[in-house]
Coordinates of C-alpha atoms in Angstrom, one line a residue:
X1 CA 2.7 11.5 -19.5
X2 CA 2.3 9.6 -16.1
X3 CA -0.8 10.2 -14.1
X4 CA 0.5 9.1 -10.6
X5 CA -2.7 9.3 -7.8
X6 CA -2.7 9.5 -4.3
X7 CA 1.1 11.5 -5.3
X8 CA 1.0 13.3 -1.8
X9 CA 0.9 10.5 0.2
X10 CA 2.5 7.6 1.1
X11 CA 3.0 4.7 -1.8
X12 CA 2.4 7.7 -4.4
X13 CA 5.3 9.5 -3.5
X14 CA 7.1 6.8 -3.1
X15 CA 6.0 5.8 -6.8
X16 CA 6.9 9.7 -8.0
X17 CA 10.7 9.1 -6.3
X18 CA 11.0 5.9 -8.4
X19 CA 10.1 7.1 -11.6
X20 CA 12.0 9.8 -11.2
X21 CA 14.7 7.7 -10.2
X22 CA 14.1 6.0 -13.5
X23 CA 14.3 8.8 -15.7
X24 CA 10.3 9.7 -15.9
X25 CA 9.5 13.6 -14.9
X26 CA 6.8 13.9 -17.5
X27 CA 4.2 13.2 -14.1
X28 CA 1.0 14.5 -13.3
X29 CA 0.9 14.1 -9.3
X30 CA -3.2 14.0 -8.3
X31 CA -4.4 14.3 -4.5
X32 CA -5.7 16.9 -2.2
X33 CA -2.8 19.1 -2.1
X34 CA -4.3 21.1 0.6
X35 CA -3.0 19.3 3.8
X36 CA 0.6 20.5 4.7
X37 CA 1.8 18.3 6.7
X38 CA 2.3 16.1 3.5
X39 CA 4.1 18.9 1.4
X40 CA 7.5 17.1 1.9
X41 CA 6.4 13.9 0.0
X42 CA 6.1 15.9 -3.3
X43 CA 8.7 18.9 -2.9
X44 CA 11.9 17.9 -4.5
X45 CA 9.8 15.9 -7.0
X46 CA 10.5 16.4 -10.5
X47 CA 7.2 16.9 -12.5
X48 CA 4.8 18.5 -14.9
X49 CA 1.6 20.0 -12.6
X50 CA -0.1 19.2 -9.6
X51 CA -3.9 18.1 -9.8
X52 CA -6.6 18.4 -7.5
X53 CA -8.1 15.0 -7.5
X54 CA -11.3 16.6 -7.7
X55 CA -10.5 18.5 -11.3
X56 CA -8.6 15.1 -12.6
X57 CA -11.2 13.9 -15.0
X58 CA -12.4 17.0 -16.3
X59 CA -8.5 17.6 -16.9
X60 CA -8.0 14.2 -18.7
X61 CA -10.4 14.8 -21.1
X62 CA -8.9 17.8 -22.3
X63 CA -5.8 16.1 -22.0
X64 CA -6.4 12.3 -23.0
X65 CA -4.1 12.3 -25.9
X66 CA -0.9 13.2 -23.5
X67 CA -1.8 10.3 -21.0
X68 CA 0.5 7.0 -21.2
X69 CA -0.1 5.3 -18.5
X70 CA -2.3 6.3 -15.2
X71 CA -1.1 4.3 -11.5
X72 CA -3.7 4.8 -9.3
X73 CA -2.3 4.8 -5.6
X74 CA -4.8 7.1 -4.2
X75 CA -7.3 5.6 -1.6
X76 CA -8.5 5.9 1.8
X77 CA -7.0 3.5 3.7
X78 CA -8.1 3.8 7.3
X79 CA -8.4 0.5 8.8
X80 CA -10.3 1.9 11.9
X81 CA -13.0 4.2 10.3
X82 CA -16.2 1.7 10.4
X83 CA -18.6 3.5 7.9
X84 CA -18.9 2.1 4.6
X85 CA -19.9 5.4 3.1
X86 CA -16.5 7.0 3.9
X87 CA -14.6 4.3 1.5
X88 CA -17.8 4.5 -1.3
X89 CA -16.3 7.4 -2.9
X90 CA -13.0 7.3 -3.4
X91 CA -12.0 3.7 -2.6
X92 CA -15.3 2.2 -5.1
X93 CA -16.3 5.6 -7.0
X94 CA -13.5 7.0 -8.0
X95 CA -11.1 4.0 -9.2
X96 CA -14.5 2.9 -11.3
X97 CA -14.2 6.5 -12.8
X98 CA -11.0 6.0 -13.4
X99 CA -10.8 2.2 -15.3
X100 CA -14.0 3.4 -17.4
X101 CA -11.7 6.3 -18.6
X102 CA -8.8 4.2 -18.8
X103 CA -10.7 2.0 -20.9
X104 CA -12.4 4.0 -23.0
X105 CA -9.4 5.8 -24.4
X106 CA -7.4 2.7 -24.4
X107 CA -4.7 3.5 -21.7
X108 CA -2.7 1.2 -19.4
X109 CA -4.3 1.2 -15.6
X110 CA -2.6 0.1 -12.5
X111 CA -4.5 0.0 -9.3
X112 CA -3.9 -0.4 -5.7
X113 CA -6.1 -3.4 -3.7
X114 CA -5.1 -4.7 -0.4
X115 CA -4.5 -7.9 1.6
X116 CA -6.8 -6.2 3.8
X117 CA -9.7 -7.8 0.8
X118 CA -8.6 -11.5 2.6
X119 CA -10.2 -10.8 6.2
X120 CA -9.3 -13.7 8.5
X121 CA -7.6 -15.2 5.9
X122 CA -9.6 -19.1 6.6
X123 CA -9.6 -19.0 2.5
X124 CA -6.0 -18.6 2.1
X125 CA -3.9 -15.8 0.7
X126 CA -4.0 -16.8 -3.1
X127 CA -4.0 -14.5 -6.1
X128 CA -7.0 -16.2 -7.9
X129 CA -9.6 -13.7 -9.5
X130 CA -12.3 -16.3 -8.6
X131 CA -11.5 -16.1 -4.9
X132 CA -12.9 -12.6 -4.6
X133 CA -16.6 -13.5 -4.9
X134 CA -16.3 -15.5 -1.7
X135 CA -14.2 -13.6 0.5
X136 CA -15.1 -11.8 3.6
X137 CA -13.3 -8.9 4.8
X138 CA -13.1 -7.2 8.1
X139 CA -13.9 -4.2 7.7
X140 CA -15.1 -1.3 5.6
X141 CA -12.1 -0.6 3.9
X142 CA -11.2 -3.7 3.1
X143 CA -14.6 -4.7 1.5
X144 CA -14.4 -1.8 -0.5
X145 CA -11.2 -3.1 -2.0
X146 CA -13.1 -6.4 -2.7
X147 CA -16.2 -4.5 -3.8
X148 CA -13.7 -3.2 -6.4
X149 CA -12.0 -6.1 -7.3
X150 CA -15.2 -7.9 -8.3
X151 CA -16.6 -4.8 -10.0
X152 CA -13.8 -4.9 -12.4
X153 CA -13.5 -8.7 -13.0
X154 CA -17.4 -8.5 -14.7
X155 CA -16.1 -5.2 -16.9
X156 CA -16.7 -6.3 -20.5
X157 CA -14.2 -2.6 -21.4
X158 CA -11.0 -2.9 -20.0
X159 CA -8.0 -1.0 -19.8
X160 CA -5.5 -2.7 -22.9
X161 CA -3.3 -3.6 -19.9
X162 CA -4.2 -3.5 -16.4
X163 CA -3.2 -4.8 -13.0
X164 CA -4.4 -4.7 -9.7
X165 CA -1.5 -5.3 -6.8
X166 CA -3.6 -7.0 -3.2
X167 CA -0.6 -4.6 -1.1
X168 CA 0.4 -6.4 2.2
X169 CA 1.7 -4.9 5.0
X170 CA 3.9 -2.0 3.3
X171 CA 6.5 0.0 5.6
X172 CA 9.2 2.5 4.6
X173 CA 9.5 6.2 4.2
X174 CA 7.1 9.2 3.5
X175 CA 4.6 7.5 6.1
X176 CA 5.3 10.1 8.7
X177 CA 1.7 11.5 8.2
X178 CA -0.3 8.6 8.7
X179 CA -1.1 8.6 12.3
X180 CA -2.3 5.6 13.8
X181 CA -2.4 3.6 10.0
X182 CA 1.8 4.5 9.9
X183 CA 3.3 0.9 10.3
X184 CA 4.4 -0.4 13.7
X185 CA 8.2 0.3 12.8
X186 CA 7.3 4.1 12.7
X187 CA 5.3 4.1 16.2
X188 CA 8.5 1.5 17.6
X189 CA 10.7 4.1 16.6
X190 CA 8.8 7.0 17.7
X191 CA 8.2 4.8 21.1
X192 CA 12.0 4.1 21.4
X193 CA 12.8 8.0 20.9
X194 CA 10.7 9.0 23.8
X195 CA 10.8 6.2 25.8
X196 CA 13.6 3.7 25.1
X197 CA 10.8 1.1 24.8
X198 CA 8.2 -0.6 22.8
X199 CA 5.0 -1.8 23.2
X200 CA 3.9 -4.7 21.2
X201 CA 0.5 -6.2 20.6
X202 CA -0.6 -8.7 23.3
X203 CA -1.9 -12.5 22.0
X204 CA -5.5 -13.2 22.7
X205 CA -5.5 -16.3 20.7
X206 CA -3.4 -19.6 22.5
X207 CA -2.2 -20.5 19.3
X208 CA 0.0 -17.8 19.1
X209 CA 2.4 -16.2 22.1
X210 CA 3.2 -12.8 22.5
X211 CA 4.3 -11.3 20.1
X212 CA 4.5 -13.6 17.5
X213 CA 1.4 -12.6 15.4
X214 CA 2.6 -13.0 11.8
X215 CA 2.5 -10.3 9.1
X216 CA 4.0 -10.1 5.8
X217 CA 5.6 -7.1 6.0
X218 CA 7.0 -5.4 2.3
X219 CA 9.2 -2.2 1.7
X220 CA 7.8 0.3 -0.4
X221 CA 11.0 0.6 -2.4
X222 CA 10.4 -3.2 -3.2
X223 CA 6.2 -2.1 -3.9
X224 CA 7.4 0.6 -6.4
X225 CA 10.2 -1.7 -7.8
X226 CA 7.2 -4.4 -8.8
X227 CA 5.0 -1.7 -9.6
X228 CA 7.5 -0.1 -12.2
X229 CA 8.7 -3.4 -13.6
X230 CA 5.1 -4.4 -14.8
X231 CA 4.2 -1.3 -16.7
X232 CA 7.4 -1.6 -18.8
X233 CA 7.5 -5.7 -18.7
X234 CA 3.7 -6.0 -19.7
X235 CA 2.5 -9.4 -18.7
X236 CA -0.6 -10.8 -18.7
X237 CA -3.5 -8.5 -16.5
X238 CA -5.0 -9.2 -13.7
X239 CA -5.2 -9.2 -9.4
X240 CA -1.9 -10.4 -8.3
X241 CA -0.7 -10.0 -4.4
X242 CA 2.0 -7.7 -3.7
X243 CA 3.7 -9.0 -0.1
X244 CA 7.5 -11.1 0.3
X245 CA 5.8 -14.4 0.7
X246 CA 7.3 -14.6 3.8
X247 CA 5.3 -13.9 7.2
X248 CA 7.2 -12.4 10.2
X249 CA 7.1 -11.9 13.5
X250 CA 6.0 -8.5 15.2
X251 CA 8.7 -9.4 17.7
X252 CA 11.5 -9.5 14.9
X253 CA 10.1 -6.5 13.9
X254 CA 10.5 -4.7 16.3
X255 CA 13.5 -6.0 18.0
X256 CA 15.0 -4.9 14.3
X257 CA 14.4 -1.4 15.0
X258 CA 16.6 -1.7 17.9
X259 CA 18.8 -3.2 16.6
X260 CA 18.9 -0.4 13.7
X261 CA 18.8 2.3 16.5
X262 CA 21.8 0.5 18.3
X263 CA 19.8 -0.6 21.1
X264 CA 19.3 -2.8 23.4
X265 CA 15.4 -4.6 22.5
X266 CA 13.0 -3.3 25.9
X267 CA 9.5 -4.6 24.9
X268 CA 6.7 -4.6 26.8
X269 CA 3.0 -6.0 25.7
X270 CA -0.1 -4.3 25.9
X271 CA -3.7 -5.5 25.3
X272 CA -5.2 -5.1 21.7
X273 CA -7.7 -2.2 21.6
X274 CA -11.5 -3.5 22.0
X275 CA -12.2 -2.1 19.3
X276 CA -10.6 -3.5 16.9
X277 CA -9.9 -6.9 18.7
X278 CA -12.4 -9.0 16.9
X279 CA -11.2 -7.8 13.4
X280 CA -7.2 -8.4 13.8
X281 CA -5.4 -10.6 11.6
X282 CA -2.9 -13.0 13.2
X283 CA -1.5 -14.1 10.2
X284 CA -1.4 -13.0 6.5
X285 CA 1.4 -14.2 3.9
X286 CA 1.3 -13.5 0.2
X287 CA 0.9 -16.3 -2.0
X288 CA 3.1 -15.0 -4.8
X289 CA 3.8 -17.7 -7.4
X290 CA 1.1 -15.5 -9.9
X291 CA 3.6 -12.8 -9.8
X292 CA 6.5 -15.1 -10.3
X293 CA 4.6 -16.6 -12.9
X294 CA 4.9 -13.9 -15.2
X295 CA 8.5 -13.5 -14.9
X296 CA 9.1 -11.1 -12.0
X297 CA 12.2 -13.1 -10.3
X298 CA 14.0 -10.2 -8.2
X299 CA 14.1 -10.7 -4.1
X300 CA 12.5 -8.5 -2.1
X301 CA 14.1 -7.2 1.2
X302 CA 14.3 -9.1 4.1
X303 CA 12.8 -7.7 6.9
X304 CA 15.7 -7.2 8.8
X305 CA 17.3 -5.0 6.2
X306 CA 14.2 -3.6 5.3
X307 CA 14.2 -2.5 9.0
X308 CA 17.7 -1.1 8.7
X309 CA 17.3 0.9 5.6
X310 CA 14.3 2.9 6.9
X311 CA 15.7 3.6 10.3
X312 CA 19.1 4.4 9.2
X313 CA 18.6 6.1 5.9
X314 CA 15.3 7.9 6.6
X315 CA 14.1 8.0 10.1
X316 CA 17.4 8.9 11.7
X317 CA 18.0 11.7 9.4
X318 CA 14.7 12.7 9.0
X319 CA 14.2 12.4 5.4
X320 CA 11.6 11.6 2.9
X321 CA 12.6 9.4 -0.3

Protein backbone atom coordinates (compact mmCIF):
# COMPACT_ATOMS: atom_id res chain seq x y z
CA UNK A 1 0.00 0.00 0.00
CA UNK A 2 0.52 3.85 -0.55
CA UNK A 3 0.32 6.09 2.35
CA UNK A 4 -0.42 9.48 0.52
CA UNK A 5 -0.44 12.64 3.35
CA UNK A 6 -1.82 15.78 3.26
CA UNK A 7 -4.54 13.53 0.63
CA UNK A 8 -7.36 16.25 1.20
CA UNK A 9 -5.56 18.98 0.02
CA UNK A 10 -3.92 20.39 -2.62
CA UNK A 11 -0.60 18.48 -4.02
CA UNK A 12 -2.04 15.29 -2.11
CA UNK A 13 -4.98 14.99 -4.19
CA UNK A 14 -3.35 15.85 -6.94
CA UNK A 15 -0.81 12.95 -6.09
CA UNK A 16 -4.04 10.48 -5.33
CA UNK A 17 -5.47 11.51 -9.07
CA UNK A 18 -2.09 10.46 -10.52
CA UNK A 19 -1.59 7.32 -8.99
CA UNK A 20 -4.77 6.46 -9.69
CA UNK A 21 -4.27 7.49 -13.07
CA UNK A 22 -1.39 5.08 -12.99
CA UNK A 23 -3.04 2.13 -11.95
CA UNK A 24 -2.40 2.40 -7.93
CA UNK A 25 -5.80 2.32 -5.69
CA UNK A 26 -4.27 0.31 -2.93
CA UNK A 27 -3.96 4.26 -1.05
CA UNK A 28 -4.27 5.14 2.34
CA UNK A 29 -5.28 9.06 2.07
CA UNK A 30 -4.19 10.77 5.74
CA UNK A 31 -5.38 14.44 6.68
CA UNK A 32 -8.01 16.06 8.77
CA UNK A 33 -10.96 14.96 6.94
CA UNK A 34 -13.06 17.14 8.97
CA UNK A 35 -13.16 20.43 6.83
CA UNK A 36 -15.74 20.15 4.00
CA UNK A 37 -14.99 22.44 1.87
CA UNK A 38 -12.10 20.05 0.77
CA UNK A 39 -14.41 16.98 0.29
CA UNK A 40 -14.23 17.32 -3.56
CA UNK A 41 -10.36 16.69 -3.67
CA UNK A 42 -10.84 13.10 -2.36
CA UNK A 43 -14.44 12.06 -3.62
CA UNK A 44 -14.18 10.25 -6.83
CA UNK A 45 -10.83 8.93 -5.58
CA UNK A 46 -10.18 5.35 -5.79
CA UNK A 47 -8.85 4.00 -2.47
CA UNK A 48 -8.42 1.70 0.52
CA UNK A 49 -9.52 4.06 3.88
CA UNK A 50 -9.27 7.44 4.97
CA UNK A 51 -6.98 8.28 8.07
CA UNK A 52 -7.09 10.84 10.46
CA UNK A 53 -3.64 12.21 10.57
CA UNK A 54 -3.83 12.10 14.13
CA UNK A 55 -4.44 8.06 14.32
CA UNK A 56 -1.68 7.53 11.30
CA UNK A 57 1.09 6.12 13.39
CA UNK A 58 -0.68 4.19 15.81
CA UNK A 59 -2.41 2.68 12.50
CA UNK A 60 1.08 1.98 10.85
CA UNK A 61 2.21 0.01 13.36
CA UNK A 62 -0.51 -2.34 13.30
CA UNK A 63 -0.19 -2.15 9.72
CA UNK A 64 3.68 -1.70 8.89
CA UNK A 65 3.91 -4.86 6.95
CA UNK A 66 1.14 -3.57 4.23
CA UNK A 67 3.04 -0.17 3.73
CA UNK A 68 5.24 0.20 0.39
CA UNK A 69 5.92 3.38 0.13
CA UNK A 70 4.62 6.54 2.25
CA UNK A 71 4.65 10.37 0.17
CA UNK A 72 4.35 12.84 2.59
CA UNK A 73 2.55 15.99 1.14
CA UNK A 74 0.87 17.03 4.22
CA UNK A 75 2.12 20.43 5.72
CA UNK A 76 1.10 23.78 6.80
CA UNK A 77 2.00 25.92 4.37
CA UNK A 78 0.83 29.44 5.24
CA UNK A 79 3.21 31.90 4.15
CA UNK A 80 1.61 34.69 6.26
CA UNK A 81 1.13 33.01 9.71
CA UNK A 82 4.34 34.47 11.63
CA UNK A 83 4.47 32.08 14.71
CA UNK A 84 6.98 29.53 14.66
CA UNK A 85 5.06 27.30 16.97
CA UNK A 86 2.18 26.89 14.36
CA UNK A 87 4.68 25.11 11.74
CA UNK A 88 6.64 23.08 14.98
CA UNK A 89 4.18 20.37 14.85
CA UNK A 90 3.31 19.36 11.78
CA UNK A 91 5.80 20.95 9.42
CA UNK A 92 9.09 19.72 11.95
CA UNK A 93 7.24 17.17 14.37
CA UNK A 94 5.41 15.23 12.36
CA UNK A 95 7.60 14.56 9.13
CA UNK A 96 10.46 13.62 11.93
CA UNK A 97 7.82 11.03 13.16
CA UNK A 98 7.28 9.96 10.01
CA UNK A 99 11.24 9.40 8.48
CA UNK A 100 12.05 7.71 11.99
CA UNK A 101 9.12 5.26 11.15
CA UNK A 102 10.03 5.09 7.66
CA UNK A 103 13.31 4.22 8.64
CA UNK A 104 12.97 1.95 11.14
CA UNK A 105 10.88 -0.45 9.17
CA UNK A 106 12.80 0.06 6.10
CA UNK A 107 10.23 1.78 3.78
CA UNK A 108 10.74 4.34 0.91
CA UNK A 109 9.93 8.13 2.19
CA UNK A 110 9.21 11.03 -0.04
CA UNK A 111 8.76 14.37 1.49
CA UNK A 112 7.64 17.77 0.59
CA UNK A 113 10.25 21.02 1.25
CA UNK A 114 9.88 24.31 -0.43
CA UNK A 115 11.70 27.02 -2.33
CA UNK A 116 10.30 29.03 0.36
CA UNK A 117 13.76 27.28 2.52
CA UNK A 118 15.87 29.83 -0.03
CA UNK A 119 14.56 33.25 1.54
CA UNK A 120 15.92 36.16 -0.56
CA UNK A 121 17.60 33.84 -2.62
CA UNK A 122 21.39 36.11 -2.28
CA UNK A 123 22.77 32.21 -2.03
CA UNK A 124 21.32 31.03 -5.13
CA UNK A 125 18.67 28.50 -5.86
CA UNK A 126 20.95 25.25 -5.94
CA UNK A 127 20.03 21.80 -4.84
CA UNK A 128 23.20 21.20 -2.74
CA UNK A 129 22.52 19.38 0.75
CA UNK A 130 25.41 21.56 2.21
CA UNK A 131 23.63 24.85 1.29
CA UNK A 132 20.93 24.26 3.92
CA UNK A 133 23.10 25.05 7.03
CA UNK A 134 23.57 28.58 5.74
CA UNK A 135 20.39 29.63 4.43
CA UNK A 136 18.06 32.14 5.73
CA UNK A 137 14.53 31.96 5.17
CA UNK A 138 11.82 34.52 5.43
CA UNK A 139 9.59 33.32 7.42
CA UNK A 140 8.28 30.78 9.80
CA UNK A 141 7.23 28.33 7.36
CA UNK A 142 9.91 28.41 5.39
CA UNK A 143 12.54 27.90 8.22
CA UNK A 144 10.61 25.05 9.29
CA UNK A 145 11.14 23.50 5.98
CA UNK A 146 14.94 24.23 6.39
CA UNK A 147 14.74 23.13 10.09
CA UNK A 148 13.72 19.85 8.48
CA UNK A 149 15.99 19.59 5.88
CA UNK A 150 19.00 19.83 8.12
CA UNK A 151 17.41 17.59 10.76
CA UNK A 152 17.40 14.85 8.26
CA UNK A 153 20.75 15.39 6.55
CA UNK A 154 22.58 14.46 10.28
CA UNK A 155 20.02 11.20 10.54
CA UNK A 156 22.52 8.26 10.86
CA UNK A 157 18.69 5.84 10.12
CA UNK A 158 17.36 6.60 6.95
CA UNK A 159 14.62 5.61 4.89
CA UNK A 160 16.34 2.77 2.19
CA UNK A 161 15.27 5.38 -0.41
CA UNK A 162 14.26 8.82 0.23
CA UNK A 163 13.78 12.20 -1.40
CA UNK A 164 12.96 15.51 -0.49
CA UNK A 165 11.46 17.77 -3.54
CA UNK A 166 12.37 22.07 -2.53
CA UNK A 167 8.52 22.68 -4.46
CA UNK A 168 8.50 26.10 -6.28
CA UNK A 169 5.79 28.02 -7.00
CA UNK A 170 3.10 25.19 -7.85
CA UNK A 171 -0.40 26.15 -9.58
CA UNK A 172 -3.16 23.98 -11.02
CA UNK A 173 -6.29 22.38 -9.77
CA UNK A 174 -7.81 21.23 -6.35
CA UNK A 175 -6.35 24.67 -4.84
CA UNK A 176 -9.76 26.22 -4.66
CA UNK A 177 -9.53 25.99 -0.76
CA UNK A 178 -6.53 27.73 -0.11
CA UNK A 179 -7.62 31.25 0.40
CA UNK A 180 -5.05 33.77 0.27
CA UNK A 181 -1.97 30.93 -0.20
CA UNK A 182 -4.13 29.69 -3.72
CA UNK A 183 -1.67 30.86 -6.58
CA UNK A 184 -2.17 34.30 -8.29
CA UNK A 185 -3.80 32.50 -11.45
CA UNK A 186 -6.74 31.34 -9.14
CA UNK A 187 -7.26 35.05 -7.50
CA UNK A 188 -6.62 36.54 -11.59
CA UNK A 189 -9.32 34.34 -12.41
CA UNK A 190 -11.61 34.88 -9.69
CA UNK A 191 -10.67 38.78 -10.17
CA UNK A 192 -11.48 38.61 -13.90
CA UNK A 193 -14.94 36.75 -13.18
CA UNK A 194 -16.15 39.57 -11.03
CA UNK A 195 -14.46 42.22 -12.27
CA UNK A 196 -12.95 41.89 -15.79
CA UNK A 197 -9.67 42.86 -14.19
CA UNK A 198 -6.57 42.03 -12.38
CA UNK A 199 -4.59 43.41 -9.91
CA UNK A 200 -0.90 42.67 -9.94
CA UNK A 201 1.74 43.21 -7.38
CA UNK A 202 3.33 46.71 -7.55
CA UNK A 203 7.48 46.89 -7.76
CA UNK A 204 9.14 48.49 -4.79
CA UNK A 205 12.54 47.60 -5.83
CA UNK A 206 14.01 49.81 -9.18
CA UNK A 207 15.55 46.90 -10.48
CA UNK A 208 12.50 45.44 -11.42
CA UNK A 209 9.24 47.33 -13.16
CA UNK A 210 5.81 46.48 -12.58
CA UNK A 211 5.01 43.62 -12.91
CA UNK A 212 7.84 41.77 -13.79
CA UNK A 213 8.79 40.19 -10.43
CA UNK A 214 10.09 36.66 -11.46
CA UNK A 215 8.71 33.35 -10.17
CA UNK A 216 9.23 30.01 -11.23
CA UNK A 217 5.99 28.92 -11.50
CA UNK A 218 5.29 24.67 -11.89
CA UNK A 219 1.98 22.70 -12.60
CA UNK A 220 1.03 20.24 -10.22
CA UNK A 221 0.39 17.65 -12.95
CA UNK A 222 4.25 18.23 -13.82
CA UNK A 223 4.94 17.96 -9.52
CA UNK A 224 3.12 14.68 -9.37
CA UNK A 225 4.60 13.45 -12.81
CA UNK A 226 8.32 13.97 -11.04
CA UNK A 227 7.09 12.85 -7.90
CA UNK A 228 5.73 9.37 -9.37
CA UNK A 229 8.69 8.86 -11.74
CA UNK A 230 11.25 8.76 -8.77
CA UNK A 231 9.52 6.19 -6.55
CA UNK A 232 9.45 3.74 -9.52
CA UNK A 233 12.91 5.10 -11.16
CA UNK A 234 14.86 4.94 -7.75
CA UNK A 235 17.86 7.23 -8.03
CA UNK A 236 20.18 8.26 -5.75
CA UNK A 237 18.39 10.09 -2.38
CA UNK A 238 18.53 13.28 -1.41
CA UNK A 239 17.07 17.31 -1.50
CA UNK A 240 16.54 18.05 -5.10
CA UNK A 241 14.36 21.29 -6.21
CA UNK A 242 11.21 20.69 -7.86
CA UNK A 243 10.49 24.14 -10.18
CA UNK A 244 10.83 24.42 -14.49
CA UNK A 245 14.11 26.16 -14.20
CA UNK A 246 12.68 28.78 -15.92
CA UNK A 247 11.51 32.17 -13.97
CA UNK A 248 8.54 34.12 -15.37
CA UNK A 249 6.96 37.06 -15.27
CA UNK A 250 3.73 37.84 -12.95
CA UNK A 251 2.72 39.94 -16.03
CA UNK A 252 2.83 36.78 -18.47
CA UNK A 253 1.07 35.22 -15.94
CA UNK A 254 -1.48 36.80 -15.77
CA UNK A 255 -1.98 38.18 -19.13
CA UNK A 256 -2.17 34.10 -19.82
CA UNK A 257 -5.21 33.83 -17.93
CA UNK A 258 -6.77 36.19 -20.25
CA UNK A 259 -5.76 35.01 -22.78
CA UNK A 260 -7.20 31.46 -21.59
CA UNK A 261 -10.47 33.25 -20.63
CA UNK A 262 -10.69 34.89 -24.19
CA UNK A 263 -10.04 38.26 -22.90
CA UNK A 264 -8.71 41.13 -23.47
CA UNK A 265 -5.47 41.63 -20.52
CA UNK A 266 -6.97 44.82 -18.05
CA UNK A 267 -4.37 45.02 -15.31
CA UNK A 268 -4.03 47.25 -12.79
CA UNK A 269 -1.12 47.40 -9.93
CA UNK A 270 -1.62 47.72 -6.46
CA UNK A 271 0.88 48.14 -3.58
CA UNK A 272 2.41 45.03 -1.76
CA UNK A 273 0.79 44.49 1.64
CA UNK A 274 3.10 46.00 4.57
CA UNK A 275 3.08 43.26 5.95
CA UNK A 276 4.56 41.12 4.03
CA UNK A 277 6.62 43.70 1.98
CA UNK A 278 9.98 43.17 3.57
CA UNK A 279 9.69 39.29 3.16
CA UNK A 280 8.74 39.05 -0.78
CA UNK A 281 10.80 37.29 -3.18
CA UNK A 282 11.45 39.06 -6.53
CA UNK A 283 13.02 36.32 -8.08
CA UNK A 284 13.33 32.56 -7.41
CA UNK A 285 14.34 29.98 -10.31
CA UNK A 286 15.08 26.33 -9.79
CA UNK A 287 18.38 25.20 -10.32
CA UNK A 288 17.54 21.75 -11.68
CA UNK A 289 20.54 20.01 -13.23
CA UNK A 290 20.51 17.56 -9.71
CA UNK A 291 17.22 16.28 -10.99
CA UNK A 292 18.41 15.98 -14.49
CA UNK A 293 21.30 14.40 -13.22
CA UNK A 294 19.71 11.36 -12.29
CA UNK A 295 17.96 10.85 -15.45
CA UNK A 296 14.66 12.70 -15.19
CA UNK A 297 14.74 14.25 -18.92
CA UNK A 298 10.83 14.98 -19.56
CA UNK A 299 9.76 18.93 -20.07
CA UNK A 300 7.70 20.44 -17.93
CA UNK A 301 4.83 22.81 -19.12
CA UNK A 302 5.33 26.09 -20.16
CA UNK A 303 3.65 28.48 -18.45
CA UNK A 304 1.53 29.54 -21.01
CA UNK A 305 0.04 26.15 -21.48
CA UNK A 306 0.22 25.55 -17.98
CA UNK A 307 -2.10 28.61 -17.75
CA UNK A 308 -4.37 27.24 -20.46
CA UNK A 309 -4.87 23.86 -19.11
CA UNK A 310 -6.01 25.04 -15.62
CA UNK A 311 -8.32 27.66 -16.86
CA UNK A 312 -9.85 25.78 -19.58
CA UNK A 313 -9.90 22.28 -18.26
CA UNK A 314 -10.59 23.01 -14.57
CA UNK A 315 -11.53 26.46 -13.62
CA UNK A 316 -14.00 27.05 -16.44
CA UNK A 317 -15.84 23.87 -15.70
CA UNK A 318 -15.46 23.89 -12.32
CA UNK A 319 -13.70 20.69 -11.76
CA UNK A 320 -11.21 19.13 -9.50
CA UNK A 321 -8.51 16.61 -11.10
Amino acid sequence: MIIVTGAAGFIGSCMVAKLNEMGREDLILVDDFSKEIKRRNWEGKRYVDKIHRNDFFQWAEQNVKNIDLIIHLGARTDTTEFDYSVFEELNVSYTQRMWIFAARHGIPLVYASSAATYGSGELGYRDEENLAYKLQPLNPYGKSKNEIDKWVLKQAAAPPCWYAFKFFNVYGPNEYHKGRMASVILHSFHQIKESGQVKLFRSHRPDYADGEQLRDFVYVKDVVRVIYWYVTHLPKSGIYNLGTGLARPFLTLATSTFKAMGLEPNIEFVDIPEDIRDKYQYFTQAEMKKMRGVGYKKPFYSLEDGVKSYVTRYLLKDSVY
